Structure formats: structure tokens, C-alpha cells
mmCIF file of C-alpha atoms in Angstrom:
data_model
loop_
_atom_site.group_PDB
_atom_site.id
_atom_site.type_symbol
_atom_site.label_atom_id
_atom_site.label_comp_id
_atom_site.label_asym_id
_atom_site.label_seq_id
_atom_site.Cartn_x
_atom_site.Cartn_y
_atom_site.Cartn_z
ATOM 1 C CA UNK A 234 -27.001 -26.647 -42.744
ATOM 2 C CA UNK A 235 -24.752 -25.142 -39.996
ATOM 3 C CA UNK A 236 -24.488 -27.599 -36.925
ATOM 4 C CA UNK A 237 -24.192 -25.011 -33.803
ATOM 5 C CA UNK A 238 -21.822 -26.859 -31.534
ATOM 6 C CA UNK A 239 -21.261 -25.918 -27.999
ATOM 7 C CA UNK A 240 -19.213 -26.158 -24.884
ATOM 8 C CA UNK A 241 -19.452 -27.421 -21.095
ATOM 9 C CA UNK A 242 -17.598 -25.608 -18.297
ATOM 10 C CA UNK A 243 -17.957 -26.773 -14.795
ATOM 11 C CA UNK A 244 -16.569 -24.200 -12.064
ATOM 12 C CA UNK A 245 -15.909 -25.172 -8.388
ATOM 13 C CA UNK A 246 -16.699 -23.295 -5.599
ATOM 14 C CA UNK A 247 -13.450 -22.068 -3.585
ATOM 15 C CA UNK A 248 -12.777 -21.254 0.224
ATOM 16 C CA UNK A 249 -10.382 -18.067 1.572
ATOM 17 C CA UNK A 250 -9.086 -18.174 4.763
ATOM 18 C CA UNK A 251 -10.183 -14.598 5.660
ATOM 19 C CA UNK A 252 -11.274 -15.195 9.366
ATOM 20 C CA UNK A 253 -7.726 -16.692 9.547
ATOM 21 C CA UNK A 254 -6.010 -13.078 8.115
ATOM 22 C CA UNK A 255 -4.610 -15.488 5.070
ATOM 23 C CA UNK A 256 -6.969 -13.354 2.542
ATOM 24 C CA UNK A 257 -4.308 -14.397 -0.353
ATOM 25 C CA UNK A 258 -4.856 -18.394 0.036
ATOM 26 C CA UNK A 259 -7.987 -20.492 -1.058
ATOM 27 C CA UNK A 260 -8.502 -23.692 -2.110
ATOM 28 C CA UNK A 261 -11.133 -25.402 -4.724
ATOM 29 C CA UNK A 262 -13.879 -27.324 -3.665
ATOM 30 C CA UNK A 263 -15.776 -29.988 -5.614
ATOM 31 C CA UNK A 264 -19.604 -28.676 -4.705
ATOM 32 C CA UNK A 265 -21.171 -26.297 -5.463
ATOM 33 C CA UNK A 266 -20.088 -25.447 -8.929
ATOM 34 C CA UNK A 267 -21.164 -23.096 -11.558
ATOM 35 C CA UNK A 268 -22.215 -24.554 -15.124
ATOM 36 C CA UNK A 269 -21.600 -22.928 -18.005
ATOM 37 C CA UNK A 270 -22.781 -23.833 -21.732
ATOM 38 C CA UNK A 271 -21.437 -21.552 -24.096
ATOM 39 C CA UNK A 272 -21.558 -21.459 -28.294
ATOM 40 C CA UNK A 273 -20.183 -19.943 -30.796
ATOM 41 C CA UNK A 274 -22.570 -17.386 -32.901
ATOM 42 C CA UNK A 275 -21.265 -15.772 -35.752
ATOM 43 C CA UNK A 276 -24.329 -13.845 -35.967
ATOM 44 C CA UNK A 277 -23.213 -11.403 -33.331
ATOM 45 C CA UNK A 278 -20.283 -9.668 -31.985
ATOM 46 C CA UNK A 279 -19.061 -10.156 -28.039
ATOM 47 C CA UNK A 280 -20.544 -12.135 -25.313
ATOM 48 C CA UNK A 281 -24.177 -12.137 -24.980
ATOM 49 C CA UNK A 282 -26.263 -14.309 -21.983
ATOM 50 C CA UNK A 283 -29.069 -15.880 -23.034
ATOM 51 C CA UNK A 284 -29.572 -17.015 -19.163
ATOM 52 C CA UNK A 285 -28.265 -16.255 -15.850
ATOM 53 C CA UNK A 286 -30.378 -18.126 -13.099
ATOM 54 C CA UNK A 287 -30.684 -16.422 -9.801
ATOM 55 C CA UNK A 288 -30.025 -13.004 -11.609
ATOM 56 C CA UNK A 289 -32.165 -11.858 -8.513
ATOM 57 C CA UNK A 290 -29.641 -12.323 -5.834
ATOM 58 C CA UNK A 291 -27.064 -11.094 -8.336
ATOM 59 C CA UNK A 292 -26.089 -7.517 -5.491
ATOM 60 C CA UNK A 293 -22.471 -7.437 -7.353
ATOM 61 C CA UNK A 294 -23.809 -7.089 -10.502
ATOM 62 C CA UNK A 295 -21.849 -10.389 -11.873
ATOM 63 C CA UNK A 296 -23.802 -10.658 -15.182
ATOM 64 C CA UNK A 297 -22.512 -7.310 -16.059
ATOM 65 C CA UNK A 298 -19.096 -7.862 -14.740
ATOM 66 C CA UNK A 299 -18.682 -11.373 -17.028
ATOM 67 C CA UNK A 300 -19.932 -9.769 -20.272
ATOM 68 C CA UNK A 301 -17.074 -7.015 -19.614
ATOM 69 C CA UNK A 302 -14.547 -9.514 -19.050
ATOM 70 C CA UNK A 303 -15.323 -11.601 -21.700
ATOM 71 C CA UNK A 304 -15.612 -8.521 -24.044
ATOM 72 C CA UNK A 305 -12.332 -7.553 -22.995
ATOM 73 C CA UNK A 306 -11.297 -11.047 -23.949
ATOM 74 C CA UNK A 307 -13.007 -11.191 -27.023
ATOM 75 C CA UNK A 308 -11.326 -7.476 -27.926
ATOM 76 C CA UNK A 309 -7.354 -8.612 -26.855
ATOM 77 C CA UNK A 310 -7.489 -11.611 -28.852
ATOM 78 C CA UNK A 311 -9.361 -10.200 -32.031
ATOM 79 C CA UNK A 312 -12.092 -12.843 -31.650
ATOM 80 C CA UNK A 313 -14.831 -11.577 -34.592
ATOM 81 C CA UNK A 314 -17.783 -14.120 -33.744
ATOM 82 C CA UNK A 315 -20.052 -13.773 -30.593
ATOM 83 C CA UNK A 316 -20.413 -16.326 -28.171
ATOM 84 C CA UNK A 317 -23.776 -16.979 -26.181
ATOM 85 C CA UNK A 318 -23.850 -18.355 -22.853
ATOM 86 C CA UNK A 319 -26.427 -19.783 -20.308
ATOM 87 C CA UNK A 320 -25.293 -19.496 -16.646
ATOM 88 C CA UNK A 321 -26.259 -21.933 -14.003
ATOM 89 C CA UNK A 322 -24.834 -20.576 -10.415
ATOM 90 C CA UNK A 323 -24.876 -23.079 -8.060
ATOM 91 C CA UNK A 324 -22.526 -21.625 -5.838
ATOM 92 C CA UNK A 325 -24.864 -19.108 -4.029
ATOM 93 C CA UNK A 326 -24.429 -15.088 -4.106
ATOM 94 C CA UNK A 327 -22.615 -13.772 -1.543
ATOM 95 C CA UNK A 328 -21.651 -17.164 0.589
ATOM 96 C CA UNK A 329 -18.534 -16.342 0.534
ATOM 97 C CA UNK A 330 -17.309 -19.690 -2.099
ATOM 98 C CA UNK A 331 -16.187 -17.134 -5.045
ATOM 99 C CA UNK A 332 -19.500 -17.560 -7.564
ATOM 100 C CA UNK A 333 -17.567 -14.386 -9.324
ATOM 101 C CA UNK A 334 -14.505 -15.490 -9.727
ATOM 102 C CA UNK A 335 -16.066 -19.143 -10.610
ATOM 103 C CA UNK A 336 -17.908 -17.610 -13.325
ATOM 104 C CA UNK A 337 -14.903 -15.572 -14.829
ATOM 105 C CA UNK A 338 -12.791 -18.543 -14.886
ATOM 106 C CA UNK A 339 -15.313 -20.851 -16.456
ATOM 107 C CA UNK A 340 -16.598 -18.028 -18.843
ATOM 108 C CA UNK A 341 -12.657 -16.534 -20.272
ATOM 109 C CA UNK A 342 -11.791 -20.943 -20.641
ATOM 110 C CA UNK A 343 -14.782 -20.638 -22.890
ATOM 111 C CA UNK A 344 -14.383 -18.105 -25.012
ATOM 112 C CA UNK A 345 -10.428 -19.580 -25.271
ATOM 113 C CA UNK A 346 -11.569 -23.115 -25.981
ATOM 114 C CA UNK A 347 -14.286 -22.280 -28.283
ATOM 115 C CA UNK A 348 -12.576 -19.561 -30.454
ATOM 116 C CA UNK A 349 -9.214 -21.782 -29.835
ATOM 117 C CA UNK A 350 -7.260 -18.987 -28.885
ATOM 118 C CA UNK A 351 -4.717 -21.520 -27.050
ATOM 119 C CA UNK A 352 -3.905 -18.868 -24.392
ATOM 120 C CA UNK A 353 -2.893 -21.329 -21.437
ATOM 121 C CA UNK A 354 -4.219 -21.371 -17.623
ATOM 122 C CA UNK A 355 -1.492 -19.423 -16.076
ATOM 123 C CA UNK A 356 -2.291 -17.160 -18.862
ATOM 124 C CA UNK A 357 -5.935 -16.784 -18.447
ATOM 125 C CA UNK A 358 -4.786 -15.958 -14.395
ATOM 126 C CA UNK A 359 -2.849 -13.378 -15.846
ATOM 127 C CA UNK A 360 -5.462 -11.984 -18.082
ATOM 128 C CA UNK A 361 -7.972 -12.411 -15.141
ATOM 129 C CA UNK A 362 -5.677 -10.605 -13.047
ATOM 130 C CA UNK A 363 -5.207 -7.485 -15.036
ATOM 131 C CA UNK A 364 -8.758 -6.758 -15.530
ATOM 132 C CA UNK A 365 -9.315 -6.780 -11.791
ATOM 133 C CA UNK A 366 -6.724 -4.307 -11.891
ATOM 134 C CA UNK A 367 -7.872 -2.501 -14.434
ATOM 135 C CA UNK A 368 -11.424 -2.480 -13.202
ATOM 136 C CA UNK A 369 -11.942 -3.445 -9.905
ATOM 137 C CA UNK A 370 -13.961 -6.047 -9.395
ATOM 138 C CA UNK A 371 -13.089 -7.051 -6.023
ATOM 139 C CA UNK A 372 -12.550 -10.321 -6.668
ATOM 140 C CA UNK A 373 -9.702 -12.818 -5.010
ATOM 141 C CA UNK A 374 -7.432 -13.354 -7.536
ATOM 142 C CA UNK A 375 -6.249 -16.655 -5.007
ATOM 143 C CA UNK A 376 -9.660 -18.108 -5.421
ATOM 144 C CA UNK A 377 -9.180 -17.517 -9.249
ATOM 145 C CA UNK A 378 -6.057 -19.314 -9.191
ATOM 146 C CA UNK A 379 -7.267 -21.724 -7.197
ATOM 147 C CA UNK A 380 -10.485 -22.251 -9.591
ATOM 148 C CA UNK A 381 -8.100 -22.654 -12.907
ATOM 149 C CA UNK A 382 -5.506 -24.943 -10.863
ATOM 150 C CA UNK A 383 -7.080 -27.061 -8.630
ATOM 151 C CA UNK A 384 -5.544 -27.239 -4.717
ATOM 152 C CA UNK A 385 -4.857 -24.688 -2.202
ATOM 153 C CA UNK A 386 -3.442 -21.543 -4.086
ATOM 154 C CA UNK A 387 -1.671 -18.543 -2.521
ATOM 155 C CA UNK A 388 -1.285 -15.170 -4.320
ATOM 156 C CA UNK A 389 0.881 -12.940 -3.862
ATOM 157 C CA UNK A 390 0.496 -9.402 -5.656
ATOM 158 C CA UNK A 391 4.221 -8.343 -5.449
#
């Protein structure tokens, strides 16, 4: 008998100083957060959600944007088993407090914790930052930072 052992990611919300023009500086804040529980399922292949509450309000298509991240993860790093997730957003859609690029963070530590693929945080920033590249989310890759580290982050793209 297998024991099916998961993991807890909590994801804080995060504030850019747009109305100030600063669009490349935000800082974490402790409420609200997004919740993730995610396990490891050999039975499949990639990310699969099992739940996603609010998937109503979800306008940006999130869901679909963290199951192509986390494939893309899941791909670079040769990661054979699945992983399942169940999404709680607490940080509303479309406030303005990042729930995307909560969600990202928390879901790529995961899959890297889970399938110890040791990548470290600035690494998972970097990884983060080339699929917004590549795909174009539109997310703020200073709210990311500021979601893996903690604190008032700036990014700069040069």
C-alpha cells in the first residue's frame, strides 16, 4: 500500500505601484493568499487540477495559464510523474494583488519541491520569467519576485 503524500503552498498577495508610474516594483503582502495542495501521481503525466475555486471569475484564463506553466516545468526538467493540484484563490480576480503570478509561484515551488528538482528561487524567477516571455501572460514579473522573495522587489528587464 502506496501512502499518497502531498504538499502545502501558501502564496501572498502582492501590491505594484502602477498609479505611481513604478510598474516594475511591488511588494508581498501577508493577506490574501492563495493555497495550494499539490501531490504527486504517478498515474498520469503533467499537471492536472482537480479544483480551482472561483473558476467563474477566472476572465484571464489562469487555470489554463498554470497547467501550461507547470507543463513547461514538468517538460524542462524531465519530470515523468503527474502532479494534481487543488487551488484555493483567495486573492480575488482582477483586484489588482497578482492572484496569477501568486498561483505560478506557489504552483512551479510545487512541482520543484515535490519532484525535488532543487532548482532554487532565483531560479524559479528565471524560469517564471522566460515563459512570460515566451508566452505572454501579462503578468509582473516584480510581483513574481516579490511573491518568491518576500519585501519590496524591483525588476528591471534590461
Amino acid at each position: 500500500m502506496s501512502i499518497n503524500t502531498g504538499i502545502k503552498f501558501t502564496s501572498p498577495a502582492s501590491v505594484s505601484f502602477y498609479s505611481l508610474g513604478l510598474k516594475n516594483l511591488s511588494v508581498s503582502i501577508e493577506h490574501p493568499y492563495n493555497e495550494i495542495i499539490a501531490r504527486n501521481d504517478p498515474s498520469i503525466k503533467g499537471i492536472k487540477i482537480d479544483s480551482f475555486s472561483h473558476s467563474r471569475d477566472d476572465e484571464q484564463n489562469v487555470i489554463d495559464k498554470l497547467i501550461e506553466s507547470g507543463n513547461a516545468f514538468a517538460e524542462k526538467f524531465n519530470i515523468g510523474a503527474g502532479t494534481v493540484f487543488n487551488i484555493s484563490n483567495r486573492i480575488p480576480f482582477n483586484s489588482g494583488l497578482g492572484n496569477i503570478e501568486a498561483s505560478i509561484t506557489a504552483l512551479i515551488s510545487a512541482i520543484n519541491e515535490l519532484h525535488k528538482v532543487n532548482q532554487e528561487k532565483n531560479q524559479i524567477f528565471v524560469f517564471v520569467e522566460e515563459i512570460e516571455l515566451k508566452l505572454g501572460y501579462g503578468i509582473n514579473l516584480a510581483s513574481v519576485a516579490a511573491n518568491l522573495f518576500g519585501g519590496f522587489m524591483a525588476y528591471d528587464s534590461g
